[in-house]
């Protein structure tokens, strides 16, 4: 079976009269397997949306090739678009229609039933807002409606461009559950995000993108492992003598100030057991390396989402 | 939480074309009906114009001239009250003051054989009409005097035979013009505004990723506009006939294809404007810039014959001229469709050329 997505050496340069040339996508290649949850992580302007738009078939690249479910997204064919669901970064709705009318229109275009439309509205938690005009929905509700429209055609492959951008923490968690469920049913999901923890929580594999290029692709765990970074263990100061701190550090880095002692250890289990037996667990915080450290490592730049 | 794929069969190819067209037509049509500003613009604004213009033109064209007799004016004694309405003024100063305020159309002083006419300085047309009526009265008196002096001597008489069964009442002349203008603005503003909206809300991009084709969507959008134009025409002609007494000819139904053709031409203009403009106000400004001159040189609001020659030349370029002429011919004069073939031809060529220009210049990746 073909891969869900195969992209080779995509390039896209925007030419504006005032802005000059912007290399939005600069030699991007990646492959997404069927059923995979694939994330593209990167700061503003990294080229995530442009890449997605090219893969979806909204933009033509200057060069490079795209295979989507084994076919070319260009020219458009109903056979292909019927199998793909898309949520664009900017929500796009028919003016003056209610949420229900909106999704029913999309359902009709995808040849899906009204029941399916109602089901999707329910799924994204908009059932009680069904009769509200789209423009009167809050930003997060619009986002969810747009996701419902992406799912209404029962797609095999779903593109979600920053789906959680306008959501409150609770809605974000709900949407995470929803995205996991979508993926668990065997649909391939491609997600872009600014949020490290989102990519970490959801994705099978993550591509780290910066300045138009994909810097690295790996699973979140693989990234962290490959980083080989120490775990930072923090406890409140004043519970350990200076000698004991030195002893516990066992030659690894440790910093202490008036408020806290921070160990950087590669054997957190041993350190934590020792701290527990000393009864020195007040103010305990354990921070393992995460994608933020990975981003710093991969791009040489501090993460500033 | 689960997406049950057992109960909902997989959609593969999407809706067939006809069904997709209907869904889109329904969605866009609903949106149109709920947009109050659109409804105002296409239905109410032309009606307001009709009220305004027919009262402006109606007041000068229809009423009898009002003449002030200063002192004794024997020549006015034989006046038919249907031709002139005579009132008395105490002296010339009072009469002139009344003229300036627009209370009368002319003042008359008679001093023996001399009849002095003071036409209105504020309204030259009605002043001239009043002066003409008074001259006619003077002529009548002279004819009587001469016939008495030399009986048997023949005198010339002039009789007015009214063409087309009477002069066009203002509404007969104005209604087709205002309708043509209404069709023009709703087409141009509507298309330009829609394109700018699409640039902003990216709806078209989203729809491009559904199984429905862009051409189906554009077809649905144009169809909504055509249906709106037909509704607009029906409402307008009905109000014109029932409220303003417009007499509709038997060929009035042929206004429908004319209006559809005109709408296509104006939509094409709007698409070009929408391609250039980036914001709503920008699109409205440009649309005004195009429709105002187009209306002024079209002969829709006043006869082209009253306009300077260069305007008459420019009018040949205005599609509103042809729509107006064709509507006037079939709706008011009852001419058969064959008589307006040149106008139809021009509108069709115009629509095709502008549509080709918009197609060539339009940057689809902006949508
Ligand atoms: N239509 C366009 N015309 C010109 N330049 C563009 C256009 N769209 C994007 N760009 C530029 O291309 C670069 C990449 O933009 P893109 O939207 O792909 O980034 P992104 O990673 O999706 O960012 P964000 O996280 O903010 O959504 C940016 O520098 C942007 O300014
Ligand atoms: Mg983006």
XYZ file of C-alpha atoms and ligand atoms in Angstrom:
704
model
C 0.000 0.000 0.000
C 1.179 3.529 -0.759
C 2.203 5.830 2.022
C -0.440 8.348 3.107
C 1.850 11.200 2.110
C 5.115 11.277 0.237
C 6.760 14.622 -0.275
C 10.088 15.152 -2.003
C 12.139 18.317 -2.114
C 9.318 20.879 -2.029
C 10.251 24.463 -2.636
C 8.108 27.561 -2.606
C 9.233 31.166 -2.751
C 6.747 34.015 -2.305
C 7.582 37.060 -4.351
C 6.021 40.293 -3.142
C 6.575 43.788 -4.514
C 7.270 45.175 -1.068
C 8.418 42.110 0.839
C 10.894 40.856 -1.732
C 11.514 37.120 -1.873
C 10.500 34.901 1.004
C 11.627 31.296 0.863
C 8.701 29.868 2.767
C 9.486 26.245 1.959
C 13.057 25.400 1.164
C 13.634 21.773 0.242
C 11.163 19.847 2.361
C 10.887 16.047 2.158
C 8.971 13.693 4.441
C 6.803 10.619 4.417
C 3.744 9.818 6.487
C 2.572 6.227 6.820
C -1.070 5.241 6.812
C -2.607 5.423 10.247
C 0.195 7.568 11.590
C -0.218 10.687 13.720
C 2.293 13.077 12.241
C 3.127 16.485 13.661
C 4.891 19.495 12.187
C 6.251 21.654 14.953
C 7.734 25.070 14.394
C 7.571 28.756 15.327
C 5.572 31.437 13.486
C 6.603 31.773 9.882
C 8.449 28.465 9.792
C 6.548 27.448 6.656
C 4.162 24.902 8.197
C 1.005 26.265 6.618
C 2.626 26.720 3.229
C 3.879 23.132 3.310
C 0.442 21.854 4.254
C -1.240 23.923 1.550
C 1.060 22.472 -1.059
C 0.441 18.935 0.134
C -3.322 19.507 0.207
C -3.206 20.823 -3.340
C -4.107 24.447 -2.591
C -0.788 25.820 -3.776
C 1.560 24.683 -6.482
C 5.141 24.331 -5.367
C 7.932 25.926 -7.406
C 9.472 22.467 -7.516
C 9.208 19.111 -5.814
C 6.632 16.318 -5.866
C 3.688 15.355 -3.687
C 1.855 12.024 -3.533
C -1.299 11.984 -1.471
C -2.828 8.543 -0.843
C -0.891 7.406 -3.890
C -2.208 10.150 -6.181
C -1.193 13.654 -7.143
C -3.227 16.395 -5.428
C -3.043 18.364 -8.656
C -5.236 18.703 -10.651
C -8.076 18.328 -8.171
C -10.102 15.181 -8.412
C -13.233 14.437 -6.412
C -11.931 10.898 -5.905
C -9.042 12.246 -3.869
C -10.638 15.261 -2.140
C -13.470 13.014 -0.963
C -10.981 10.951 1.013
C -9.198 13.882 2.644
C -10.485 16.204 5.373
C -9.003 19.642 5.886
C -9.127 22.244 8.599
C -7.402 25.391 7.392
C -5.600 27.736 9.731
C -8.162 30.461 8.998
C -11.719 29.174 9.426
C -13.769 29.581 6.268
C -17.563 29.576 6.437
C -20.560 30.462 4.332
C -21.752 33.863 5.487
C -24.919 34.185 7.568
C -25.435 30.450 8.044
C -25.867 28.715 11.392
C -23.423 26.069 12.577
C -25.917 23.377 11.641
C -26.589 24.729 8.157
C -22.875 25.119 7.678
C -21.947 21.560 8.427
C -24.973 20.201 6.583
C -23.824 22.026 3.471
C -20.382 20.496 3.808
C -21.955 17.105 4.461
C -23.926 17.410 1.227
C -20.800 18.318 -0.709
C -19.038 15.220 0.605
C -22.112 13.098 -0.033
C -22.583 12.455 3.687
C -25.894 12.316 5.506
C -27.572 14.843 7.772
C -27.241 12.427 10.669
C -23.530 12.335 10.122
C -23.483 16.153 10.221
C -25.398 16.198 13.504
C -23.099 13.525 14.887
C -19.998 15.586 14.073
C -21.494 18.690 15.648
C -22.127 16.652 18.776
C -18.611 15.239 18.649
C -16.961 18.669 18.791
C -19.358 19.813 21.511
C -21.345 22.273 19.436
C -24.725 20.539 19.556
C -26.252 23.224 21.736
C -24.891 25.957 19.490
C -26.299 24.356 16.342
C -28.559 27.300 15.557
C -26.043 30.051 16.225
C -24.777 31.938 13.175
C -21.151 31.110 12.424
C -19.951 34.685 12.808
C -21.439 34.779 16.314
C -19.510 31.709 17.506
C -16.410 32.338 19.613
C -12.998 31.804 18.071
C -12.603 28.417 19.696
C -16.105 27.346 18.679
C -15.401 28.340 15.094
C -12.243 26.301 15.251
C -14.193 23.286 16.439
C -16.855 23.747 13.779
C -14.131 23.879 11.194
C -12.751 20.579 12.511
C -16.218 19.062 12.403
C -16.459 20.122 8.742
C -13.104 18.448 8.112
C -14.401 15.180 9.570
C -17.899 15.144 8.125
C -16.825 13.428 4.910
C -15.407 10.496 6.876
C -11.866 11.057 5.566
C -8.965 8.601 5.604
C -6.497 11.434 5.971
C -7.065 14.573 8.040
C -5.042 17.790 7.940
C -5.325 20.010 10.994
C -3.497 23.341 10.840
C -3.062 24.586 14.404
C -6.430 23.246 15.525
C -5.929 24.167 19.180
C -4.605 27.675 18.600
C -7.659 29.569 19.906
C -8.811 27.078 22.524
C -8.921 27.342 26.294
C -7.013 24.648 28.234
C -10.106 22.539 28.839
C -11.220 22.665 25.206
C -7.658 21.894 24.170
C -7.619 18.715 26.265
C -11.013 17.728 24.851
C -9.723 18.252 21.354
C -6.650 16.162 22.142
C -8.975 13.326 23.115
C -10.924 13.849 19.922
C -7.793 13.798 17.774
C -6.563 10.640 19.492
C -9.924 9.025 18.824
C -9.836 10.034 15.161
C -6.390 8.530 14.841
C -7.309 5.412 16.796
C -9.960 4.633 14.179
C -7.226 4.234 11.629
C -7.285 7.698 10.086
C -3.991 9.311 9.289
C -3.689 12.683 11.018
C -1.300 15.476 10.102
C -1.153 18.260 12.666
C 0.774 21.497 12.846
C 1.316 23.141 16.173
C 3.333 25.633 18.179
C 2.911 23.611 21.322
C 5.645 21.237 22.329
C 3.472 19.434 24.836
C 0.794 18.956 22.189
C 3.195 17.336 19.766
C 4.610 15.264 22.581
C 1.216 14.124 23.788
C -0.279 13.237 20.410
C 2.210 12.522 17.680
C 3.782 9.257 16.635
C 6.406 11.278 14.840
C 7.254 14.955 14.794
C 9.006 17.025 12.153
C 10.751 20.063 13.576
C 10.544 22.872 11.090
C 12.298 26.196 11.085
C 12.915 28.784 8.385
C 11.404 26.697 5.604
C 13.307 23.523 6.345
C 12.628 20.349 8.243
C 15.480 20.106 10.696
C 14.751 16.636 12.049
C 12.019 13.982 12.144
C 11.639 11.461 14.962
C 9.222 10.231 17.603
C 9.022 12.537 20.633
C 10.636 9.845 22.807
C 13.314 9.194 20.210
C 14.134 12.887 20.057
C 14.524 13.144 23.809
C 16.556 9.972 23.988
C 18.810 11.075 21.173
C 19.383 14.300 23.003
C 20.937 12.386 25.899
C 20.194 15.287 28.195
C 20.291 15.009 31.986
C 17.152 15.070 34.128
C 16.859 18.137 36.314
C 15.809 17.388 39.884
C 14.989 20.359 42.089
C 14.374 20.402 45.870
C 13.949 23.296 48.263
C 17.164 24.553 49.867
C 17.993 24.013 53.561
C 17.137 20.296 53.699
C 20.612 19.029 52.846
C 24.065 19.910 54.082
C 26.600 21.100 51.525
C 28.563 17.847 51.921
C 25.460 15.751 51.326
C 24.626 17.773 48.170
C 28.112 17.148 46.838
C 27.826 13.472 47.701
C 24.456 13.064 45.990
C 25.644 14.930 42.882
C 28.313 12.238 42.482
C 30.378 14.363 40.184
C 27.484 15.570 38.021
C 26.415 19.203 37.714
C 24.603 20.771 40.635
C 23.656 24.353 41.387
C 22.403 25.759 44.641
C 21.065 29.145 45.607
C 19.178 30.396 48.663
C 15.892 28.900 47.464
C 16.609 25.643 45.678
C 19.119 22.974 44.860
C 19.127 21.732 41.257
C 20.753 18.429 40.359
C 21.380 17.458 36.768
C 21.574 13.695 36.758
C 21.590 10.817 34.305
C 20.413 8.427 36.993
C 17.309 10.092 38.397
C 16.084 6.868 40.015
C 19.080 6.560 42.311
C 19.072 10.250 43.191
C 15.349 10.298 43.982
C 15.637 7.194 46.204
C 18.457 8.828 48.133
C 16.515 12.082 48.503
C 13.505 10.142 49.765
C 15.506 8.284 52.382
C 16.976 11.632 53.528
C 13.441 12.965 53.856
C 14.458 15.869 51.607
C 11.548 15.904 49.169
C 10.120 19.327 49.975
C 9.717 21.447 46.839
C 10.534 18.471 44.644
C 10.358 19.027 40.881
C 11.588 16.635 38.222
C 12.006 17.872 34.696
C 13.165 15.508 32.006
C 14.388 16.838 28.679
C 11.490 17.633 26.354
C 10.910 18.879 22.844
C 11.864 22.352 23.934
C 15.377 21.153 24.603
C 15.227 19.220 21.357
C 14.246 22.361 19.450
C 17.138 24.253 20.979
C 19.470 21.437 20.140
C 18.202 20.984 16.572
C 17.918 24.613 15.526
C 20.489 26.170 17.813
C 17.791 28.650 18.834
C 15.769 29.064 22.016
C 12.116 28.072 21.642
C 9.813 31.066 21.643
C 6.376 29.825 20.804
C -16.232 9.338 21.972
C -16.047 7.489 18.692
C -16.649 7.988 15.033
C -18.887 5.131 14.149
C -18.023 4.119 10.640
C -20.416 1.181 10.667
C -23.610 3.214 10.711
C -22.431 5.990 8.430
C -21.386 4.670 5.053
C -18.136 6.031 3.675
C -18.497 8.896 1.276
C -16.030 8.416 -1.493
C -16.595 10.650 -4.422
C -18.827 13.226 -2.811
C -22.152 14.423 -4.084
C -22.963 14.294 -7.780
C -22.616 17.618 -9.553
C -26.298 18.513 -9.627
C -26.743 17.842 -5.949
C -23.637 19.782 -5.027
C -24.952 22.682 -7.120
C -28.246 22.624 -5.245
C -26.570 22.548 -1.818
C -24.345 25.460 -2.714
C -27.221 27.389 -4.275
C -29.257 26.881 -1.121
C -26.403 27.905 1.184
C -25.530 31.016 -0.823
C -29.152 31.989 -1.397
C -29.923 31.766 2.300
C -26.898 33.864 3.067
C -28.093 36.479 0.585
C -31.580 36.671 2.053
C -30.189 37.107 5.555
C -27.870 39.909 4.563
C -30.022 42.970 5.221
C -27.655 45.361 3.487
C -27.936 43.348 0.254
C -31.703 43.332 0.434
C -31.724 47.075 1.009
C -29.275 47.683 -1.787
C -30.999 45.649 -4.463
C -34.676 46.061 -3.603
C -35.235 49.210 -1.562
C -32.646 51.590 -2.972
C -34.029 51.529 -6.554
C -37.533 52.040 -5.180
C -36.341 55.019 -3.166
C -34.769 56.433 -6.274
C -38.038 56.021 -8.121
C -39.918 57.961 -5.437
C -37.296 60.681 -5.476
C -36.871 61.113 -9.203
C -40.516 60.829 -10.114
C -41.386 63.556 -7.637
C -38.590 65.805 -8.914
C -39.461 65.379 -12.579
C -43.169 65.087 -11.906
C -43.434 68.547 -10.337
C -42.140 70.424 -13.392
C -43.490 68.282 -16.180
C -47.027 67.728 -15.074
C -48.431 70.815 -13.361
C -49.878 73.873 -15.066
C -47.753 77.050 -15.070
C -48.543 79.455 -12.233
C -48.749 83.065 -13.421
C -48.942 86.199 -11.300
C -51.009 89.048 -12.713
C -49.596 92.381 -11.521
C -52.451 94.907 -11.527
C -54.927 94.730 -14.401
C -53.907 92.202 -17.062
C -56.767 91.946 -19.592
C -54.912 89.457 -21.793
C -55.121 86.830 -19.045
C -58.884 87.116 -18.852
C -59.411 84.693 -21.719
C -57.061 82.122 -20.169
C -58.227 78.517 -19.811
C -57.561 77.487 -16.150
C -56.237 74.136 -17.483
C -53.438 75.950 -19.324
C -52.444 78.601 -16.797
C -53.246 79.136 -13.156
C -53.587 82.871 -12.581
C -53.118 84.596 -9.226
C -52.997 88.290 -8.425
C -50.032 90.180 -7.023
C -50.283 93.647 -5.457
C -47.233 95.098 -7.182
C -44.184 94.093 -9.194
C -41.851 93.872 -6.193
C -44.092 91.398 -4.456
C -44.457 89.378 -7.681
C -40.667 89.210 -8.206
C -40.124 88.131 -4.599
C -42.625 85.310 -5.058
C -40.848 84.276 -8.287
C -37.519 84.068 -6.481
C -39.017 81.814 -3.845
C -40.339 79.498 -6.531
C -43.965 80.283 -5.635
C -44.827 81.107 -9.263
C -43.417 80.468 -12.736
C -43.905 83.906 -14.292
C -45.276 87.376 -13.580
C -47.129 89.533 -16.135
C -47.635 93.284 -16.335
C -49.858 94.815 -19.024
C -49.452 98.463 -19.967
C -51.892 99.108 -22.836
C -50.569 97.245 -25.878
C -47.364 96.139 -24.117
C -47.453 92.837 -22.284
C -44.320 92.412 -20.127
C -43.433 88.843 -19.055
C -41.088 88.097 -16.151
C -40.197 84.362 -16.306
C -38.994 82.616 -13.164
C -35.284 83.151 -12.502
C -35.054 80.041 -10.341
C -36.564 77.484 -12.687
C -35.792 78.343 -16.294
C -37.758 75.425 -17.760
C -41.026 76.126 -16.014
C -40.471 79.864 -16.561
C -40.107 79.276 -20.297
C -43.236 77.118 -20.363
C -45.214 79.832 -18.553
C -43.874 82.522 -20.895
C -44.878 80.342 -23.860
C -48.420 80.008 -22.567
C -48.723 83.769 -22.117
C -47.354 84.439 -25.630
C -49.984 82.050 -26.959
C -52.688 84.027 -25.160
C -51.325 87.255 -26.644
C -51.390 85.621 -30.098
C -55.005 84.546 -29.570
C -55.998 88.105 -28.742
C -54.112 89.424 -31.787
C -55.811 86.892 -34.064
C -59.206 87.990 -32.745
C -58.347 91.646 -33.289
C -57.005 91.028 -36.817
C -59.926 88.824 -37.857
C -62.324 91.511 -36.674
C -60.418 94.171 -38.678
C -60.126 92.098 -41.866
C -62.860 89.446 -41.919
C -62.418 86.821 -44.660
C -58.625 87.088 -44.501
C -57.352 83.531 -43.693
C -55.158 83.054 -40.610
C -52.860 80.152 -39.828
C -53.665 77.893 -36.917
C -51.375 75.336 -35.392
C -52.593 72.164 -33.738
C -50.514 69.830 -31.648
C -50.839 66.141 -32.439
C -49.303 64.109 -29.630
C -46.852 61.365 -30.678
C -47.074 57.911 -29.067
C -50.518 58.706 -27.756
C -49.301 61.478 -25.506
C -46.062 62.655 -23.965
C -44.299 60.045 -21.774
C -45.268 60.617 -18.223
C -42.107 60.799 -16.085
C -42.607 57.316 -14.644
C -42.741 55.750 -18.108
C -39.430 57.321 -18.889
C -37.764 56.858 -15.487
C -38.745 53.327 -14.517
C -36.634 51.437 -17.092
C -33.660 53.685 -16.361
C -33.830 53.200 -12.607
C -34.317 49.472 -13.067
C -31.247 49.316 -15.340
C -29.314 51.266 -12.723
C -30.511 48.954 -9.935
C -29.429 45.908 -11.922
C -26.080 47.557 -12.608
C -25.246 48.436 -9.010
C -26.352 45.133 -7.552
C -24.291 43.293 -10.167
C -21.129 45.393 -9.884
C -21.169 45.979 -6.113
C -22.339 42.445 -5.429
C -19.618 40.722 -7.429
C -16.843 43.060 -6.285
C -17.856 42.734 -2.636
C -18.118 38.965 -2.886
C -14.659 38.593 -4.391
C -13.139 40.772 -1.680
C -14.994 38.722 0.956
C -13.568 35.557 -0.513
C -10.084 37.002 -0.370
C -10.642 37.637 3.315
C -12.578 34.587 4.458
C -10.873 31.992 2.250
C -14.151 30.150 1.711
C -13.231 29.343 -1.859
C -9.993 27.710 -0.768
C -11.851 25.496 1.636
C -14.389 24.565 -1.030
C -11.628 23.723 -3.488
C -10.694 20.914 -1.136
C -14.166 19.382 -1.198
C -15.267 17.014 -3.958
C -17.415 19.817 -5.419
C -15.583 21.614 -8.187
C -14.892 25.330 -8.130
C -16.898 25.745 -11.316
C -19.959 24.261 -9.606
C -19.510 26.741 -6.792
C -19.073 29.718 -9.111
C -22.076 28.540 -11.107
C -24.163 28.443 -7.947
C -22.994 31.929 -6.970
C -23.827 33.398 -10.383
C -27.189 31.619 -10.340
C -28.053 33.208 -7.011
C -27.247 36.600 -8.497
C -29.375 35.910 -11.565
C -32.330 34.803 -9.471
C -31.895 37.889 -7.300
C -31.919 40.090 -10.414
C -35.161 38.502 -11.588
C -36.745 39.000 -8.169
C -35.507 42.577 -8.083
C -37.021 43.240 -11.515
C -40.360 41.680 -10.592
C -40.658 43.669 -7.359
C -39.565 46.883 -9.029
C -41.951 46.634 -11.986
C -44.813 45.596 -9.728
C -44.334 48.611 -7.467
C -43.845 50.902 -10.464
C -47.086 49.653 -12.010
C -49.264 49.473 -8.909
C -48.030 52.519 -6.993
C -46.656 54.846 -9.644
C -49.010 53.921 -12.477
C -46.394 52.604 -14.907
C -48.200 51.065 -17.867
C -46.644 47.714 -18.709
C -46.715 46.498 -22.289
C -47.541 42.962 -23.360
C -43.843 42.362 -24.054
C -42.823 43.182 -20.485
C -41.916 39.544 -19.824
C -38.989 39.979 -22.181
C -37.408 42.180 -19.499
C -36.408 38.879 -17.832
C -33.818 37.728 -20.396
C -32.612 41.307 -20.815
C -32.038 41.663 -17.094
C -30.244 38.300 -16.953
C -27.922 39.303 -19.769
C -27.299 42.702 -18.190
C -26.555 41.064 -14.847
C -23.912 38.857 -16.450
C -22.233 41.936 -17.930
C -22.286 43.824 -14.625
C -21.101 40.806 -12.633
C -18.121 40.582 -14.971
C -17.285 44.235 -14.272
C -17.585 43.525 -10.557
C -15.201 40.585 -10.821
C -12.561 42.796 -12.433
C -12.999 45.362 -9.640
C -12.926 42.653 -6.957
C -9.684 41.375 -8.454
C -8.074 44.796 -8.042
C -9.512 45.889 -4.674
C -8.197 44.433 -1.436
C -10.780 45.659 1.070
C -14.540 46.137 1.235
C -14.398 49.947 1.209
C -11.892 49.777 -1.649
C -14.252 47.612 -3.657
C -17.203 49.933 -2.924
C -15.181 52.992 -3.930
C -14.043 51.481 -7.197
C -17.550 50.224 -7.919
C -18.863 53.763 -7.475
C -16.134 55.093 -9.685
C -17.325 52.800 -12.455
C -21.112 52.781 -11.999
C -21.627 56.530 -11.461
C -20.196 57.681 -14.811
C -21.782 54.666 -16.448
C -25.176 55.782 -15.115
C -24.697 59.459 -15.933
C -23.861 58.869 -19.572
C -26.442 56.125 -20.062
C -29.534 58.267 -20.513
C -31.179 56.348 -17.711
C -32.119 59.404 -15.652
C -32.602 62.077 -18.312
C -32.837 61.883 -22.100
C -29.518 61.578 -23.882
C -30.732 64.203 -26.341
C -30.487 66.773 -23.526
C -26.846 65.854 -22.855
C -23.778 67.388 -24.509
C -22.501 65.622 -27.588
C -19.441 64.116 -25.922
C -21.693 62.492 -23.351
C -23.764 61.049 -26.152
C -20.607 59.580 -27.641
C -19.449 58.174 -24.316
C -22.846 56.616 -23.798
C -22.127 54.159 -26.583
C -19.606 52.545 -24.215
C -21.981 52.249 -21.284
C -23.706 48.877 -21.014
C -26.374 50.634 -18.952
C -27.376 52.582 -22.038
C -28.220 49.400 -23.900
C -29.997 47.773 -21.011
C -31.990 50.958 -20.458
C -32.897 51.292 -24.151
C -33.897 47.671 -24.437
C -35.988 47.727 -21.246
C -37.685 50.947 -22.314
C -38.456 49.499 -25.726
C -40.076 46.281 -24.525
C -41.610 47.418 -21.224
C -42.836 50.907 -22.124
C -43.182 51.033 -25.930
C -44.203 47.381 -26.248
C -41.719 46.665 -29.016
C -41.073 43.002 -29.778
C -37.727 41.378 -28.864
C -36.586 41.593 -32.496
C -36.446 45.378 -32.208
C -33.827 45.269 -29.443
C -31.448 42.804 -31.084
C -28.680 45.437 -31.443
C -28.833 46.179 -27.712
C -28.816 42.465 -26.895
C -25.850 41.992 -29.190
C -23.889 44.770 -27.552
C -24.623 43.525 -24.032
C -23.600 39.993 -24.983
C -20.334 41.129 -26.567
C -19.637 43.453 -23.651
C -20.262 40.684 -21.108
C -18.046 38.268 -23.032
C -15.182 40.742 -23.383
C -15.218 41.834 -19.736
C -15.536 38.225 -18.571
C -12.504 37.321 -20.676
C -10.561 40.254 -19.215
C -11.483 39.273 -15.666
C -10.545 35.666 -16.333
C -7.152 36.709 -17.716
C -6.275 39.237 -15.037
C -7.684 37.424 -12.033
C -5.124 36.056 -9.605
C -6.778 32.944 -8.273
C -4.090 32.288 -5.690
C -5.316 35.385 -3.827
C -8.502 33.587 -2.965
N 0.439 34.370 0.646
C 1.682 34.727 1.037
N 2.346 35.667 0.364
C 3.587 36.041 0.735
N 4.251 35.520 1.779
C 3.650 34.570 2.500
C 2.325 34.123 2.173
N 1.959 33.174 3.064
C 3.016 33.030 3.896
N 4.027 33.860 3.571
C 5.323 33.939 4.240
O 5.910 32.682 4.182
C 6.530 32.345 5.410
C 5.953 31.043 5.925
O 4.590 31.255 6.253
P 3.646 30.095 6.793
O 2.280 30.646 6.888
O 3.833 28.892 5.950
O 4.239 29.843 8.240
P 3.654 28.998 9.451
O 4.748 28.094 9.894
O 2.368 28.382 9.109
O 3.440 30.121 10.538
P 2.340 30.223 11.701
O 2.812 29.351 12.796
O 2.381 31.650 12.092
O 1.043 29.799 11.130
C 6.301 33.524 6.330
O 7.485 34.286 6.355
C 5.190 34.294 5.691
O 5.369 35.656 5.907
Mg 0.486 28.504 9.830
